[in-house]
Short mmCIF file of C-alpha atoms and ligand atoms in Angstrom, two decimals:
data_model
loop_
_atom_site.label_atom_id
_atom_site.label_comp_id
_atom_site.label_asym_id
_atom_site.label_seq_id
_atom_site.Cartn_x
_atom_site.Cartn_y
_atom_site.Cartn_z
CA MET I 1 -0.06 0.01 -0.05
CA THR I 2 1.50 3.45 -1.01
CA PRO I 3 2.07 5.96 2.07
CA LEU I 4 -0.26 8.91 2.53
CA ARG I 5 2.37 11.47 2.23
CA VAL I 6 1.18 14.18 5.00
CA THR I 7 3.38 17.53 5.51
CA ILE I 8 2.54 20.02 8.59
CA ILE I 9 4.13 23.62 8.84
CA GLY I 10 4.08 24.38 11.87
CA ALA I 11 5.30 22.60 15.17
CA GLY I 12 3.16 24.38 17.74
CA ILE I 13 0.52 22.98 20.00
CA SER I 14 -1.71 22.50 16.68
CA GLY I 15 0.81 21.05 14.43
CA LEU I 16 2.04 18.48 16.76
CA SER I 17 -1.57 17.74 17.88
CA CYS I 18 -2.92 17.06 14.43
CA ALA I 19 0.92 15.01 13.76
CA HIS I 20 -0.07 12.85 17.06
CA ARG I 21 -3.67 11.97 15.79
CA LEU I 22 -2.47 11.31 12.30
CA LEU I 23 0.18 8.81 14.23
CA GLU I 24 -2.64 7.37 16.37
CA LEU I 25 -5.21 6.85 13.04
CA SER I 26 -2.27 5.44 10.86
CA GLN I 27 -1.73 2.88 13.67
CA GLU I 28 -5.85 1.85 14.14
CA LYS I 29 -6.57 2.10 10.34
CA GLN I 30 -3.44 -0.06 9.15
CA ALA I 31 -2.54 2.49 7.11
CA PRO I 32 1.26 3.58 6.17
CA LEU I 33 1.79 7.05 6.65
CA GLU I 34 4.79 9.17 5.79
CA LEU I 35 4.76 12.33 7.99
CA THR I 36 6.71 15.35 7.73
CA ILE I 37 6.88 18.19 10.09
CA LEU I 38 8.80 21.50 9.29
CA ASP I 39 9.24 24.35 11.96
CA ALA I 40 11.07 27.50 11.46
CA SER I 41 12.12 27.16 15.07
CA PRO I 42 15.21 25.45 16.18
CA LYS I 43 12.85 23.99 19.08
CA VAL I 44 9.17 22.47 18.89
CA GLY I 45 6.11 23.59 20.56
CA GLY I 46 5.55 27.01 19.47
CA ASN I 47 3.98 29.14 22.28
CA LEU I 48 4.47 26.68 24.86
CA SER I 49 7.91 27.01 26.27
CA THR I 50 8.98 26.60 29.77
CA LEU I 51 12.41 27.20 31.54
CA GLU I 52 13.94 26.30 34.70
CA GLN I 53 16.59 29.63 35.35
CA ASP I 54 17.67 29.85 38.68
CA GLY I 55 15.21 27.46 40.65
CA PHE I 56 12.24 28.93 39.30
CA LEU I 57 9.79 26.95 36.50
CA MET I 58 8.85 29.75 34.34
CA GLU I 59 6.33 29.78 31.49
CA GLU I 60 7.30 32.74 28.27
CA GLY I 61 3.89 31.52 27.04
CA PRO I 62 0.54 29.16 28.63
CA ASP I 63 0.96 28.62 31.77
CA CYS I 64 -2.57 26.57 32.31
CA PHE I 65 -5.39 25.80 30.40
CA ILE I 66 -9.30 25.60 30.51
CA THR I 67 -10.81 21.96 31.03
CA GLU I 68 -14.02 23.21 30.55
CA LYS I 69 -13.41 21.64 27.03
CA PRO I 70 -12.21 18.78 26.83
CA ALA I 71 -9.75 18.10 23.97
CA ALA I 72 -6.71 18.96 26.07
CA LEU I 73 -7.26 16.79 29.28
CA ASN I 74 -7.93 14.15 26.74
CA LEU I 75 -5.01 14.27 25.03
CA ILE I 76 -3.04 14.23 28.29
CA LYS I 77 -4.72 11.08 29.21
CA ARG I 78 -3.81 9.69 25.88
CA LEU I 79 -0.32 10.64 26.59
CA ASP I 80 -0.28 9.04 29.71
CA MET I 81 0.09 12.10 31.65
CA GLU I 82 -2.49 12.73 33.75
CA TRP I 83 -0.39 12.32 36.75
CA GLN I 84 1.46 14.99 35.89
CA LEU I 85 -1.88 17.44 36.23
CA MET I 86 -1.94 20.24 38.80
CA ARG I 87 -4.63 22.24 40.11
CA THR I 88 -4.20 25.97 40.82
CA ASN I 89 -3.71 26.55 44.62
CA HIS I 90 -7.04 25.69 46.12
CA GLU I 91 -6.25 27.39 49.44
CA LEU I 92 -6.58 30.66 47.40
CA LYS I 93 -9.80 31.81 45.65
CA GLN I 94 -9.39 35.40 44.64
CA SER I 95 -7.84 37.73 41.79
CA PHE I 96 -7.49 41.46 41.79
CA ILE I 97 -8.31 44.40 39.62
CA LEU I 98 -5.89 47.57 39.65
CA LYS I 99 -7.22 50.58 40.17
CA GLY I 100 -5.35 54.09 41.13
CA ASN I 101 -1.69 51.64 42.57
CA ASN I 102 -4.44 49.16 44.56
CA LEU I 103 -5.43 46.10 44.02
CA TYR I 104 -9.41 45.25 44.45
CA PRO I 105 -10.54 41.72 44.45
CA ILE I 106 -12.70 40.99 41.49
CA PRO I 107 -15.96 40.98 42.95
CA GLU I 108 -16.86 37.59 44.20
CA GLY I 109 -18.98 35.77 41.08
CA PHE I 110 -17.82 37.96 38.62
CA TYR I 111 -16.94 35.87 35.44
CA LEU I 112 -15.25 37.45 32.61
CA MET I 113 -17.90 40.09 31.87
CA ALA I 114 -21.29 39.16 34.06
CA PRO I 115 -21.87 38.71 37.53
CA SER I 116 -23.31 35.69 39.52
CA LYS I 117 -23.92 37.51 42.78
CA LEU I 118 -25.30 40.84 42.86
CA GLY I 119 -24.29 41.63 46.33
CA PRO I 120 -20.36 41.78 45.82
CA LEU I 121 -21.04 43.95 42.59
CA MET I 122 -22.57 46.36 45.06
CA THR I 123 -20.16 46.79 47.12
CA THR I 124 -17.18 46.96 45.15
CA PRO I 125 -14.99 49.92 45.06
CA LEU I 126 -13.99 49.40 41.72
CA LEU I 127 -17.42 50.63 40.48
CA SER I 128 -18.81 54.07 40.59
CA VAL I 129 -22.75 54.56 42.76
CA TRP I 130 -23.71 54.73 39.02
CA GLY I 131 -22.04 52.25 37.61
CA LYS I 132 -23.33 49.73 40.29
CA LEU I 133 -27.37 51.13 39.50
CA ARG I 134 -26.87 50.85 36.19
CA ALA I 135 -25.60 47.21 36.39
CA ALA I 136 -28.82 46.01 38.99
CA LEU I 137 -30.75 47.46 35.99
CA GLU I 138 -29.61 44.64 33.68
CA PRO I 139 -32.46 41.67 33.99
CA TRP I 140 -34.74 45.11 32.10
CA VAL I 141 -32.79 45.63 29.29
CA PRO I 142 -34.30 44.33 26.44
CA ILE I 143 -32.92 41.36 24.14
CA ARG I 144 -31.40 41.72 21.07
CA ARG I 145 -32.32 38.92 18.47
CA ASP I 146 -30.96 40.39 15.80
CA PRO I 147 -28.64 37.88 14.42
CA GLN I 148 -25.77 39.85 13.34
CA ASP I 149 -22.54 39.74 15.10
CA GLU I 150 -21.87 42.54 17.84
CA SER I 151 -18.69 42.96 19.53
CA VAL I 152 -18.35 42.09 22.93
CA GLY I 153 -17.36 45.83 23.95
CA ALA I 154 -20.64 46.39 22.84
CA PHE I 155 -22.90 43.53 24.23
CA VAL I 156 -21.47 44.70 28.17
CA ARG I 157 -21.94 48.25 27.43
CA ARG I 158 -25.76 47.59 26.40
CA ARG I 159 -26.26 44.92 29.08
CA LEU I 160 -24.37 45.91 31.97
CA GLY I 161 -23.17 49.66 31.25
CA LYS I 162 -20.03 51.61 30.62
CA ASN I 163 -18.99 51.33 34.21
CA VAL I 164 -18.72 47.51 33.98
CA LEU I 165 -17.28 47.25 30.51
CA GLU I 166 -14.18 49.98 31.49
CA ALA I 167 -13.62 48.73 35.10
CA LEU I 168 -14.18 44.84 34.99
CA ALA I 169 -14.70 43.10 31.78
CA GLN I 170 -12.04 44.71 29.57
CA PRO I 171 -9.32 44.14 31.89
CA LEU I 172 -10.43 40.43 32.30
CA LEU I 173 -11.20 39.76 28.54
CA GLY I 174 -7.92 41.96 27.68
CA GLY I 175 -5.65 38.65 30.11
CA VAL I 176 -7.59 36.07 27.58
CA TYR I 177 -7.50 37.72 24.21
CA ASN I 178 -4.97 40.59 24.77
CA ALA I 179 -7.49 42.47 22.37
CA ASP I 180 -10.17 45.47 22.72
CA PRO I 181 -13.19 43.98 23.42
CA ASP I 182 -14.96 46.77 21.00
CA ASP I 183 -12.99 44.70 18.13
CA LEU I 184 -13.81 41.48 19.72
CA SER I 185 -16.34 38.78 18.26
CA LEU I 186 -19.32 37.95 20.57
CA ASN I 187 -20.45 34.72 18.90
CA ALA I 188 -17.31 33.79 17.83
CA ALA I 189 -15.52 34.52 20.96
CA MET I 190 -18.15 34.49 23.96
CA PRO I 191 -20.74 32.78 22.46
CA ARG I 192 -22.08 31.20 25.55
CA PHE I 193 -22.92 35.03 26.84
CA LYS I 194 -25.21 35.46 23.77
CA GLU I 195 -26.96 32.35 24.25
CA MET I 196 -27.45 33.34 27.87
CA GLU I 197 -29.13 36.51 26.72
CA LEU I 198 -31.30 34.48 24.45
CA LYS I 199 -32.36 31.87 26.92
CA TYR I 200 -32.66 33.50 30.51
CA GLY I 201 -33.46 37.40 28.91
CA SER I 202 -30.21 38.76 31.47
CA LEU I 203 -26.85 37.87 32.14
CA ILE I 204 -27.50 38.13 35.92
CA LYS I 205 -30.43 35.84 36.03
CA ALA I 206 -28.31 33.11 34.00
CA MET I 207 -25.35 33.36 35.81
CA VAL I 208 -27.00 32.67 39.29
CA ALA I 209 -29.02 29.88 37.63
CA ARG I 210 -25.19 28.54 36.32
CA ARG I 211 -24.01 29.35 39.89
CA LEU I 212 -26.40 27.44 41.63
CA ASN I 213 -26.57 24.29 39.24
CA SER I 214 -22.56 24.49 39.36
CA GLN I 215 -22.39 24.37 42.92
CA ALA I 216 -24.96 21.65 43.05
CA GLN I 217 -22.16 19.36 40.73
CA VAL I 218 -18.97 20.49 42.13
CA SER I 219 -18.30 19.23 45.41
CA GLY I 220 -15.55 16.58 44.64
CA ALA I 221 -14.69 17.59 41.08
CA ARG I 222 -11.61 15.98 39.99
CA TYR I 223 -10.12 19.31 37.69
CA SER I 224 -10.01 22.49 38.63
CA LEU I 225 -11.21 24.97 35.97
CA PHE I 226 -7.71 25.80 35.19
CA MET I 227 -5.08 23.13 35.20
CA THR I 228 -1.09 23.09 34.23
CA LEU I 229 1.31 20.42 34.43
CA GLN I 230 3.80 19.90 37.09
CA LYS I 231 6.83 20.61 35.00
CA GLY I 232 5.26 23.40 32.91
CA MET I 233 3.11 23.47 29.84
CA GLN I 234 5.98 22.58 27.33
CA SER I 235 5.74 19.24 28.98
CA LEU I 236 2.95 18.70 26.83
CA THR I 237 4.94 19.45 23.89
CA ASP I 238 7.64 17.28 24.71
CA ALA I 239 5.50 14.55 25.29
CA LEU I 240 3.87 14.66 21.82
CA LEU I 241 7.79 14.95 20.19
CA TYR I 242 8.57 11.78 22.05
CA LYS I 243 5.77 10.15 20.19
CA ILE I 244 7.18 11.62 16.56
CA PRO I 245 9.48 9.31 14.79
CA VAL I 246 12.64 11.43 14.62
CA ARG I 247 13.05 11.28 10.44
CA SER I 248 9.55 12.98 10.41
CA LEU I 249 10.77 16.06 12.20
CA GLN I 250 12.86 19.04 10.25
CA LEU I 251 13.29 22.03 12.52
CA GLU I 252 15.24 25.39 11.47
CA SER I 253 13.46 24.81 8.17
CA PRO I 254 11.01 28.10 7.77
CA VAL I 255 8.62 27.19 4.58
CA SER I 256 9.18 29.87 2.00
CA SER I 257 6.80 28.73 -0.75
CA ILE I 258 4.25 26.19 -1.36
CA ARG I 259 2.55 24.81 -5.08
CA PHE I 260 0.06 22.12 -6.41
CA GLU I 261 0.31 20.52 -9.21
CA LYS I 262 -1.06 17.41 -8.92
CA GLU I 263 0.92 17.15 -5.74
CA TRP I 264 1.76 19.74 -2.67
CA THR I 265 5.58 20.98 -3.32
CA ILE I 266 6.47 22.73 0.13
CA ARG I 267 10.06 24.69 -0.55
CA SER I 268 12.10 25.16 2.67
CA ASN I 269 16.11 26.02 2.90
CA GLY I 270 16.15 25.96 -1.07
CA ARG I 271 15.02 22.31 -1.08
CA ASP I 272 11.79 21.03 -2.76
CA GLN I 273 9.49 18.19 -0.95
CA GLN I 274 6.33 16.78 -1.95
CA ALA I 275 3.27 15.87 0.11
CA ASP I 276 -0.27 14.37 -0.82
CA ALA I 277 -1.73 16.33 1.98
CA LEU I 278 -0.42 19.77 3.55
CA VAL I 279 -1.34 21.35 6.71
CA LEU I 280 -0.85 25.11 7.71
CA ALA I 281 -0.73 24.96 11.69
CA LEU I 282 0.29 28.81 11.86
CA GLN I 283 -1.18 31.85 12.81
CA PRO I 284 -2.97 33.45 9.95
CA ALA I 285 -0.50 36.19 9.48
CA LYS I 286 2.10 33.64 8.96
CA MET I 287 -0.19 31.60 6.29
CA ILE I 288 -0.45 34.95 4.28
CA PRO I 289 3.12 34.65 2.48
CA LEU I 290 2.26 31.06 1.87
CA LEU I 291 -1.13 31.05 0.80
CA SER I 292 -1.80 34.24 -1.25
CA PRO I 293 0.77 33.61 -4.05
CA LEU I 294 -2.08 30.70 -5.12
CA ASP I 295 -5.08 33.30 -4.69
CA LYS I 296 -5.59 36.85 -3.65
CA GLU I 297 -8.74 35.94 -2.00
CA TRP I 298 -6.49 34.06 0.88
CA GLU I 299 -4.99 37.37 1.67
CA LYS I 300 -8.10 39.36 2.07
CA LEU I 301 -9.58 36.51 4.17
CA LEU I 302 -6.52 36.09 6.32
CA SER I 303 -5.21 39.15 7.05
CA GLY I 304 -9.01 39.85 8.99
CA ILE I 305 -7.81 37.34 11.74
CA PRO I 306 -5.13 39.80 13.12
CA ALA I 307 -2.74 39.06 16.44
CA HIS I 308 -1.20 41.57 18.45
CA ASP I 309 1.84 41.56 19.32
CA SER I 310 2.59 40.47 23.52
CA ALA I 311 5.33 39.60 25.59
CA THR I 312 5.60 38.28 29.27
CA LEU I 313 8.11 39.03 31.95
CA ASN I 314 9.29 36.58 34.51
CA LEU I 315 10.49 38.50 38.04
CA GLY I 316 11.96 36.43 40.59
CA PHE I 317 11.46 37.83 44.41
CA ARG I 318 12.65 37.19 47.46
CA ARG I 319 9.18 37.26 49.48
CA GLU I 320 10.40 39.28 52.22
CA ASP I 321 11.15 42.09 49.24
CA ILE I 322 7.31 41.70 48.58
CA GLY I 323 5.01 44.37 51.10
CA HIS I 324 1.92 42.76 49.45
CA PRO I 325 -0.13 39.72 50.89
CA LEU I 326 -0.18 37.98 47.60
CA ASP I 327 -3.22 36.27 48.56
CA GLY I 328 -4.53 35.54 45.23
CA PHE I 329 -3.70 34.25 41.86
CA GLY I 330 -2.89 37.87 40.46
CA PHE I 331 -4.17 41.32 38.51
CA VAL I 332 -5.00 42.82 35.30
CA VAL I 333 -5.00 46.34 34.31
CA PRO I 334 -7.95 48.39 33.26
CA ALA I 335 -6.92 49.89 29.88
CA ARG I 336 -7.88 53.25 31.25
CA GLU I 337 -4.95 52.73 33.98
CA LYS I 338 -2.53 53.54 30.92
CA LYS I 339 0.25 50.99 32.43
CA LEU I 340 2.87 48.98 30.60
CA VAL I 341 1.68 46.10 32.59
CA LEU I 342 -1.52 44.43 31.66
CA GLY I 343 -2.17 41.72 33.82
CA CYS I 344 0.40 40.49 36.30
CA THR I 345 0.46 36.55 37.78
CA PHE I 346 1.41 35.66 41.02
CA SER I 347 2.72 32.03 39.66
CA SER I 348 3.87 30.55 42.67
CA GLN I 349 0.80 31.54 44.56
CA LYS I 350 -1.10 30.30 41.72
CA PHE I 351 0.64 27.12 41.10
CA LEU I 352 2.91 25.80 44.28
CA GLY I 353 6.42 24.51 43.43
CA ARG I 354 7.38 27.10 41.00
CA ALA I 355 9.51 29.19 43.18
CA PRO I 356 12.37 27.74 45.86
CA LEU I 357 11.80 28.44 49.39
CA GLY I 358 11.21 31.99 50.61
CA MET I 359 11.15 32.98 46.91
CA VAL I 360 8.36 34.02 44.88
CA LEU I 361 7.54 34.13 41.00
CA MET I 362 5.56 36.80 39.55
CA ARG I 363 5.06 37.16 35.52
CA ALA I 364 4.00 40.53 34.32
CA PHE I 365 1.80 40.07 30.67
CA LEU I 366 2.74 43.11 28.45
CA GLY I 367 0.93 44.02 25.18
CA ALA I 368 1.97 45.85 21.91
CA ASP I 369 3.08 49.32 23.27
CA SER I 370 5.53 47.01 25.44
CA VAL I 371 7.03 45.37 22.51
CA ARG I 372 7.02 48.35 20.35
CA LYS I 373 8.86 50.30 23.46
CA ILE I 374 11.30 47.14 23.64
CA LYS I 375 12.23 47.81 19.49
CA GLU I 376 12.31 51.15 19.93
CA GLU I 377 14.60 51.85 23.34
CA GLY I 378 15.49 48.38 24.29
CA GLU I 379 14.51 45.76 26.89
CA GLN I 380 16.12 47.34 29.80
CA ALA I 381 14.18 50.22 29.27
CA VAL I 382 10.88 48.14 29.29
CA ILE I 383 12.01 46.27 32.15
CA ASP I 384 12.80 49.33 34.49
CA GLU I 385 9.10 50.54 33.44
CA VAL I 386 7.51 47.67 34.12
CA LEU I 387 9.18 47.44 37.65
CA ALA I 388 8.47 50.74 38.39
CA GLU I 389 4.99 50.03 37.72
CA LEU I 390 4.99 47.17 40.15
CA GLN I 391 6.63 48.82 43.07
CA PRO I 392 3.79 50.99 44.51
CA ILE I 393 1.09 48.54 43.57
CA LEU I 394 3.26 45.20 45.31
CA LYS I 395 5.27 47.35 47.83
CA LEU I 396 8.18 46.34 46.51
CA LYS I 397 11.31 46.77 48.57
CA GLY I 398 14.28 44.76 46.58
CA GLU I 399 15.20 44.17 43.15
CA PRO I 400 14.39 40.74 41.18
CA VAL I 401 16.68 37.82 42.21
CA THR I 402 16.08 36.86 38.50
CA ARG I 403 14.03 37.57 35.22
CA HIS I 404 13.41 36.87 32.07
CA LEU I 405 11.37 38.63 29.09
CA ALA I 406 10.19 36.47 26.11
CA VAL I 407 8.66 38.38 23.15
CA TYR I 408 5.73 37.02 20.91
CA HIS I 409 5.28 38.22 17.26
CA GLN I 410 1.57 37.70 16.41
CA ALA I 411 1.14 34.60 18.05
CA MET I 412 -2.57 34.97 19.23
CA SER I 413 -5.28 35.92 17.19
CA TYR I 414 -8.26 37.57 18.32
CA PHE I 415 -11.75 37.39 16.39
CA ARG I 416 -13.26 40.24 15.56
CA PRO I 417 -16.96 41.06 15.03
CA GLY I 418 -18.20 38.92 11.85
CA HIS I 419 -15.43 36.03 12.44
CA LEU I 420 -17.86 33.15 12.18
CA SER I 421 -18.56 33.53 8.37
CA GLN I 422 -14.84 34.72 7.57
CA ALA I 423 -13.52 31.22 9.62
CA SER I 424 -16.87 29.36 7.57
CA ARG I 425 -15.56 31.06 4.21
CA LEU I 426 -11.89 30.38 4.94
CA GLU I 427 -12.27 26.58 5.68
CA GLN I 428 -14.95 26.19 2.23
CA LYS I 429 -12.07 27.91 0.59
CA ALA I 430 -9.28 25.54 2.07
CA SER I 431 -11.46 22.29 1.19
CA GLU I 432 -12.05 23.44 -2.34
CA GLN I 433 -7.86 23.09 -3.02
CA LYS I 434 -7.15 19.47 -3.20
CA GLY I 435 -5.24 18.02 -0.29
CA LEU I 436 -4.82 21.83 1.51
CA TYR I 437 -5.80 21.95 5.60
CA LEU I 438 -6.01 24.99 7.97
CA ALA I 439 -5.27 24.66 11.66
CA GLY I 440 -3.98 27.03 14.44
CA ASN I 441 -5.38 29.74 16.73
CA GLY I 442 -7.31 31.64 14.03
CA LEU I 443 -10.22 29.32 13.19
CA LYS I 444 -12.14 28.11 16.11
CA GLY I 445 -10.19 29.76 19.54
CA VAL I 446 -7.43 30.39 20.96
CA GLY I 447 -6.90 28.08 23.75
CA ILE I 448 -4.48 25.45 24.30
CA PRO I 449 -8.13 22.90 24.14
CA ASP I 450 -9.14 24.66 21.03
CA CYS I 451 -5.80 24.10 18.89
CA ILE I 452 -5.93 20.58 20.08
CA ALA I 453 -9.52 19.73 18.94
CA VAL I 454 -8.87 21.81 15.38
CA GLY I 455 -5.42 19.62 14.90
CA GLU I 456 -7.04 16.44 15.73
CA ALA I 457 -10.27 17.25 13.90
CA VAL I 458 -8.06 17.98 11.00
CA ALA I 459 -5.96 14.54 11.09
CA GLU I 460 -9.41 13.27 10.70
CA LYS I 461 -10.10 15.07 7.90
CA ILE I 462 -7.43 13.82 6.13
CA PHE I 463 -7.85 10.63 6.46
CA ARG I 464 -11.79 10.51 5.65
CA ASP I 465 -11.04 12.52 2.59
CA PHE I 466 -8.05 10.37 1.36
CA LYS I 467 -10.59 7.06 2.32
CA ALA I 468 -12.88 8.64 0.19
CA GLU I 469 -10.36 9.32 -2.67
CA SER I 470 -8.68 5.87 -2.92
CA ALA I 471 -12.25 4.02 -2.67
CA ASN I 472 -13.24 6.09 -5.47
CA VAL I 473 -9.82 5.53 -7.72
C1 FAD T 501 1.84 35.06 25.75
C2 FAD T 501 0.96 34.07 25.58
C3 FAD T 501 0.22 33.32 26.61
C4 FAD T 501 -0.73 32.44 26.31
N1 FAD T 501 -1.17 32.02 27.62
C5 FAD T 501 -2.22 31.08 27.39
C6 FAD T 501 -2.84 30.24 28.88
O1 FAD T 501 -2.26 30.30 29.64
N2 FAD T 501 -4.01 29.31 28.00
C7 FAD T 501 -4.33 28.86 27.04
O2 FAD T 501 -5.03 27.84 26.82
N3 FAD T 501 -3.74 29.78 25.78
C8 FAD T 501 -2.73 31.06 26.03
N4 FAD T 501 -2.09 31.19 25.00
C9 FAD T 501 -2.74 30.56 23.66
C10 FAD T 501 -1.99 29.39 23.15
O3 FAD T 501 -0.55 29.20 23.42
C11 FAD T 501 -1.83 29.49 21.25
O4 FAD T 501 -3.23 29.72 20.89
C12 FAD T 501 -1.14 28.14 21.04
O5 FAD T 501 -0.26 27.82 21.76
C13 FAD T 501 -1.38 28.32 19.60
O6 FAD T 501 -0.51 27.22 19.12
P1 FAD T 501 -0.23 26.93 17.65
O7 FAD T 501 0.22 25.71 17.58
O8 FAD T 501 -1.17 27.32 17.09
O9 FAD T 501 1.28 28.03 16.86
P2 FAD T 501 2.03 28.43 17.47
O10 FAD T 501 2.51 28.21 19.32
O11 FAD T 501 2.45 29.57 16.99
O12 FAD T 501 2.93 27.45 16.48
C14 FAD T 501 3.39 27.93 15.27
C15 FAD T 501 4.66 27.17 14.75
O13 FAD T 501 4.70 27.48 13.39
C16 FAD T 501 6.20 27.99 13.29
N5 FAD T 501 6.05 28.75 12.25
C17 FAD T 501 5.58 30.10 11.65
N6 FAD T 501 5.85 30.14 10.57
C18 FAD T 501 6.54 28.84 9.85
C19 FAD T 501 7.18 28.47 8.64
N7 FAD T 501 6.59 29.56 7.74
N8 FAD T 501 7.50 27.58 8.32
C20 FAD T 501 8.01 26.90 9.35
N9 FAD T 501 7.56 26.80 10.39
C21 FAD T 501 6.74 28.11 10.71
C22 FAD T 501 6.38 28.41 14.64
O14 FAD T 501 8.01 28.78 14.84
C23 FAD T 501 5.71 28.12 15.66
O15 FAD T 501 6.33 26.94 15.94
C24 FAD T 501 -1.14 32.44 25.33
C25 FAD T 501 -0.59 32.79 23.94
C26 FAD T 501 0.51 33.91 24.55
C27 FAD T 501 1.41 34.26 23.36
#
């Protein structure tokens, strides 16, 4: 039997989970597979990158994943890594929002953009009196039945008011999507909240029902909402790497062009290689140079799924050099505070064992303004400014004992209003081109479980398509 030749461009979590599922299917179906994975970088994992430095376990990219979407947990179980799963520190329950130089707890029961308890919302110093009254009127706000997408910002403003958007929802969503809520699609990024409005006529009523329902279910829950792996998120991509035959992997192999004439020809490092099926497991902006020479519509569609630059700054401190009690997982910063720091995770509080005894690991999340500043003024200027911002907030009394800055260029897609129709047009266009498949964080979701689900679905589609084709020969 002639092996099916599949080439994957991109060895991040999307490309590797696609490769792993292809290998599983090839074994299950006894179907020979010739797999090639090309990545521009000298190491696999893409955004997933963990390092040990001076006794601290630092995450450059993602530090955890959500368990509500099952694909990551399922993969971890299939890789026999369940024993490495780690919950968030159950002794800490809260995170904070910055106002001035003070940290205030996120009102209890407030989830991303809506409250499940009115009491804490009515007493939080994060909202004005008018903002609280406006939010309390939410159950009487009329339902918007127009199926046309709207921005998350417009939705929160309409239902709960401008104050809730600016003081609570914007910083919380910014921490997840690194995007302006007014440029974020409700239907693509937060469809559940739209469903709540349609089903209950009110986010508050829906969130209360959800809380009561989850209270009934939560006792003895095996997994926390967010989980990580003991040795960091990179252990997931490392485990996938061990499943892939060494001959399949080509690192430091940036793909410069692709073309199709009966089969795919992929050019990298001045060398051509052929494939029957080609998977692009990349952020859409990085697909543009490869796909736009095939047909100009690609560029128009792909450039509609943008990504901002971002950076993370890991900082190790002596515990006694931080005056704040660090009694939470970290804090987020509203855009109106005009800071470089968009959020800061108390990493060694959130996940135990990330810092040596007597030390604390923090991670500041920085956005496109910081990356621009790094280019113009250098890393040290940004590190100094971040430390100056953190000093009065965390009552810093000394310098960090270690630090590590990681910069990400256009790594995390965000979905603009109208994204769903754009993504389905992209999928349709890919399906019109024989043997072409799209994966990555630009289609269905940016989280690790979304990337895994898309990568695995692509692997299954490849086997279905080529089985159908061989049946037709
Ligand atoms: C700072 C940060 C924090 C995050 N935190 C979280 C989190 O806590 N939880 C969560 O669930 N998600 C988080 N995310 C999102 C998540 O990490 C990403 O959506 C996910 O890792 C994307 O994986 P990917 O494989 O699609 O792409 P990538 O990881 O970007 O991998 C793509 C790969 O393609 C390679 N490549 C690019 N162009 C070419 C080319 N022309 N030829 C060959 N190779 C090429 C790159 O070198 C890279 O290795 C975070 C993202 C960032 C940036």
